[in-house]
GROMACS .gro file of C-alpha atoms in nm:
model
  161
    1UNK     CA    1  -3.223  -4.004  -5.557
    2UNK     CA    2  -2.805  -4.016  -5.556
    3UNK     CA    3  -2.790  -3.637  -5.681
    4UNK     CA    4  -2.985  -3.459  -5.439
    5UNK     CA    5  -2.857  -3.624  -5.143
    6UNK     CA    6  -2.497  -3.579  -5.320
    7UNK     CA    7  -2.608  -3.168  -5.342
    8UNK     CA    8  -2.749  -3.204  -4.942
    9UNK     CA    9  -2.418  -3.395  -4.871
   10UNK     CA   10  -2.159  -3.133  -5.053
   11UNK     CA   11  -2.382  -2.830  -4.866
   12UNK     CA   12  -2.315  -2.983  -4.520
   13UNK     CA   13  -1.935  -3.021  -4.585
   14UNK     CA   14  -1.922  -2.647  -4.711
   15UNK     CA   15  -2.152  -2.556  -4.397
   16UNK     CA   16  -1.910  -2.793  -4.200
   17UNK     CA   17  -1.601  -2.636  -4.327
   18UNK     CA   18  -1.705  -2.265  -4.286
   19UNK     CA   19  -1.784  -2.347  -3.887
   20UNK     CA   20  -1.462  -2.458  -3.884
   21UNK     CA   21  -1.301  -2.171  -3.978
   22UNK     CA   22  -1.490  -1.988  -3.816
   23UNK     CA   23  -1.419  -2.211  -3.492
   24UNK     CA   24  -1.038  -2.187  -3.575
   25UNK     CA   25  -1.030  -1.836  -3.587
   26UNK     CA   26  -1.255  -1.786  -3.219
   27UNK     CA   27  -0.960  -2.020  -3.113
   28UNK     CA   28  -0.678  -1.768  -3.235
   29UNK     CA   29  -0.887  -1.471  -3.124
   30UNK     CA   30  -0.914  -1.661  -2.776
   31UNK     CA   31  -0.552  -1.738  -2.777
   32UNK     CA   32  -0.486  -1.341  -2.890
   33UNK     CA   33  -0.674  -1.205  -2.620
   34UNK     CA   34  -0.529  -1.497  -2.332
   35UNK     CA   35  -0.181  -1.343  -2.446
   36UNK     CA   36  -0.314  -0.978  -2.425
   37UNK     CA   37  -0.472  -1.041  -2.098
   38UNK     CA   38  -0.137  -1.127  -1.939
   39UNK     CA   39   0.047  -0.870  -2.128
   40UNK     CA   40  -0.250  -0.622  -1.941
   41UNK     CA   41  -0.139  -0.810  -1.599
   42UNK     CA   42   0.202  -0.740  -1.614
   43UNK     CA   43   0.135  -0.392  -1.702
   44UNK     CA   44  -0.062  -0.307  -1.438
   45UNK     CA   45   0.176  -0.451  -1.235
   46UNK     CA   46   0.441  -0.263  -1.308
   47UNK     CA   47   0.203   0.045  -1.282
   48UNK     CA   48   0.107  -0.060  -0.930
   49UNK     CA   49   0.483  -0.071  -0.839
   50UNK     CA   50   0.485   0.295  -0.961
   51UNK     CA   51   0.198   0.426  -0.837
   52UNK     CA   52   0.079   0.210  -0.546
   53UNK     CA   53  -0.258   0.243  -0.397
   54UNK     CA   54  -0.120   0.323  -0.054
   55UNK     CA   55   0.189   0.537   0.077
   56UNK     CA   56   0.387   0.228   0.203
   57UNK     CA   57   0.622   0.531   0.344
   58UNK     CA   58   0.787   0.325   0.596
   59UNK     CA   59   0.897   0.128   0.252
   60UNK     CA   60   1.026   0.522   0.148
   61UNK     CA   61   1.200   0.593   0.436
   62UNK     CA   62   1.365   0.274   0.453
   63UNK     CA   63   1.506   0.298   0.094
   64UNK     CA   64   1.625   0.669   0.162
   65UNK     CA   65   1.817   0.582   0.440
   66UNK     CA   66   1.979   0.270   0.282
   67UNK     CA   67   2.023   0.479  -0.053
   68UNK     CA   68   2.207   0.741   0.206
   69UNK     CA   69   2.442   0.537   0.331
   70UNK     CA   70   2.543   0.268   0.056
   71UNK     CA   71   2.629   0.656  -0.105
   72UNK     CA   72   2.794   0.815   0.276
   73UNK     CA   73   2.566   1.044   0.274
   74UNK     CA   74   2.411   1.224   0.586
   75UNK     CA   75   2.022   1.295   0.638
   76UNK     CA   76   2.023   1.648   0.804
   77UNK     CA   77   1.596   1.603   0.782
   78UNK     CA   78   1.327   1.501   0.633
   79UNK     CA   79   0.977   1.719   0.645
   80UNK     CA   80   0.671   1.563   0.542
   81UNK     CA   81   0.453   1.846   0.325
   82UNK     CA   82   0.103   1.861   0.321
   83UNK     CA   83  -0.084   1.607   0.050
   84UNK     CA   84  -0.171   1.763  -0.313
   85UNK     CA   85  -0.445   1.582  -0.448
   86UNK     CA   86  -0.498   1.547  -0.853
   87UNK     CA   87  -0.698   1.364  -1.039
   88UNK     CA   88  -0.596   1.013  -1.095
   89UNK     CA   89  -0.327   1.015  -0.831
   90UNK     CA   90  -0.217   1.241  -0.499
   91UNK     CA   91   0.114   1.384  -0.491
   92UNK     CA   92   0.303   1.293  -0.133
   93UNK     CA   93   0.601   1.548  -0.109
   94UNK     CA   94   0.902   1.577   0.187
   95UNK     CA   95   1.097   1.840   0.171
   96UNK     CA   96   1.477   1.650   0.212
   97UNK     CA   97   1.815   1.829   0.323
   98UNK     CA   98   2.140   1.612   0.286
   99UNK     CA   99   2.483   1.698   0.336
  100UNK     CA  100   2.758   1.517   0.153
  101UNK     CA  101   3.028   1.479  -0.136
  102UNK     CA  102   2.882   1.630  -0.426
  103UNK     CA  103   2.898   1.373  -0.700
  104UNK     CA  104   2.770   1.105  -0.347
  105UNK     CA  105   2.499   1.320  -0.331
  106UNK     CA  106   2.442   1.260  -0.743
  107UNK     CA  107   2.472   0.883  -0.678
  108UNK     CA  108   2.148   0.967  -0.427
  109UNK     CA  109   1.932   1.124  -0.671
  110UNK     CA  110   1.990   0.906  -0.939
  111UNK     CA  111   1.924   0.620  -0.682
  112UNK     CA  112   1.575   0.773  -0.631
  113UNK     CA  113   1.467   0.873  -1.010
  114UNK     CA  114   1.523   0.527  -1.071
  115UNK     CA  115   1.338   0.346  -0.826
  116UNK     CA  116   1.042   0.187  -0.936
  117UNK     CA  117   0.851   0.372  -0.771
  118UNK     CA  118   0.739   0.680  -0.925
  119UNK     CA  119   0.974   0.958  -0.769
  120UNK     CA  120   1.064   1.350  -0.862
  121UNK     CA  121   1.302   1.530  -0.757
  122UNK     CA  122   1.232   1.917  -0.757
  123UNK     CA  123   1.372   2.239  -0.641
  124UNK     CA  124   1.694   2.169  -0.569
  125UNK     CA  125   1.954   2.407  -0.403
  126UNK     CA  126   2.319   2.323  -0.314
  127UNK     CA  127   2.517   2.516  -0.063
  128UNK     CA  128   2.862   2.483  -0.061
  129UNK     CA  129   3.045   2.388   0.237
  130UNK     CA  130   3.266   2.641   0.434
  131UNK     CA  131   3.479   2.441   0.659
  132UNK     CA  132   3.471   2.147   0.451
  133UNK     CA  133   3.468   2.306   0.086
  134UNK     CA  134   3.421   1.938  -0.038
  135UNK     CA  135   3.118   1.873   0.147
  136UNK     CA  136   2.795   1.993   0.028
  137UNK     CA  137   2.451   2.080   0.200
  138UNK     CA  138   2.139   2.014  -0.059
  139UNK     CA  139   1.747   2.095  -0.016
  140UNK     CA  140   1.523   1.914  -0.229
  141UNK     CA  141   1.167   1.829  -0.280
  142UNK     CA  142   1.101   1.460  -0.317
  143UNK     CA  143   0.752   1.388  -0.461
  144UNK     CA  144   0.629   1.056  -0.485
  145UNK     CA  145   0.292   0.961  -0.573
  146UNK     CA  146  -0.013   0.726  -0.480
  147UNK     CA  147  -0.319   0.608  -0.670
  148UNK     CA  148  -0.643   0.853  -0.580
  149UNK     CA  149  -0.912   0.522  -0.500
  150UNK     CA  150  -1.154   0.883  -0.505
  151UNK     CA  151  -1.074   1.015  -0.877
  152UNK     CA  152  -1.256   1.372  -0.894
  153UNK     CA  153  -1.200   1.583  -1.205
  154UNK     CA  154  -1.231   1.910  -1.044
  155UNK     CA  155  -0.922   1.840  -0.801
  156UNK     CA  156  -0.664   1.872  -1.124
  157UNK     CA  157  -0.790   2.164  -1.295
  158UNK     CA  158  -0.725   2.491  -1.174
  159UNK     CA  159  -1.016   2.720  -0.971
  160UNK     CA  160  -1.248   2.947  -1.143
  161UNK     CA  161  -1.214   2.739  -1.490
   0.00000   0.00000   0.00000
């Protein structure tokens, strides 16, 4: 009678400890994927800051013009271009003149390709000044960018491919 229920009794502690571990390590995968999870959250985040789902340009405009003048920099204009869909995202471009102190107008740019907000700076021509050979007219195109909520793979590829 003592050895078979000492057999039974020695199989349910091996069953016992096996669920265990196997318990303990659901808990450490839980844990894992808890600390993922929030790793994923801030991520997006950040993303969201650099590619926001809506063209908060007031936001834009408001940081230009601060980023202008914390620099003495003047804003001759500021053109709005036409929206260039892709893919994942659509492009929202200006076309910016500014007229300042050369390395103030650097202090500009890097201002804006540092934002968090995704930002490019393209196509830019500088005119020197001719009554005031230290001050500087500059075109530019500023692109920044917004989250397509309408993804559609034919919008990125080129037409007749």
């Amino acid at each position: 009678w003592w050895k078979p229920e000492t057999q039974r009794l020695t199989g349910m502690q091996e069953q016992k400890a096996t669920l265990q571990a196997d318990v303990d390590k659901d808990i450490a995968y839980l844990a894992e994927a808890q600390t993922r999870t929030e790793e994923l959250k801030a991520h997006v985040a950040q993303f969201e800051q650099q590619l926001p789902n809506k063209k908060e340009i007031p936001e834009l405009l408001t940081f230009l013009k601060n980023a202008a003048n914390e620099a003495e920099i003047e804003y001759v204009s500021i053109i709005a271009q036409p929206l260039a869909p892709a893919e994942f995202y659509i492009e929202v471009p200006f076309n910016i003149v500014l007229k300042g102190k050369f390395h103030n107008i650097g202090k500009v740019i890097n201002k804006i390709e540092n934002h968090t907000r995704l930002m490019k700076v393209d196509n830019v021509d500088i005119i020197a000044g001719k009554e005031k050979p230290y001050k500087h007219t500059i075109a530019f195109k500023l692109s920044t960018y917004v989250f397509n909520p309408n993804p559609t793979p034919s919008a990125s590829k080129p037409a007749g491919k």
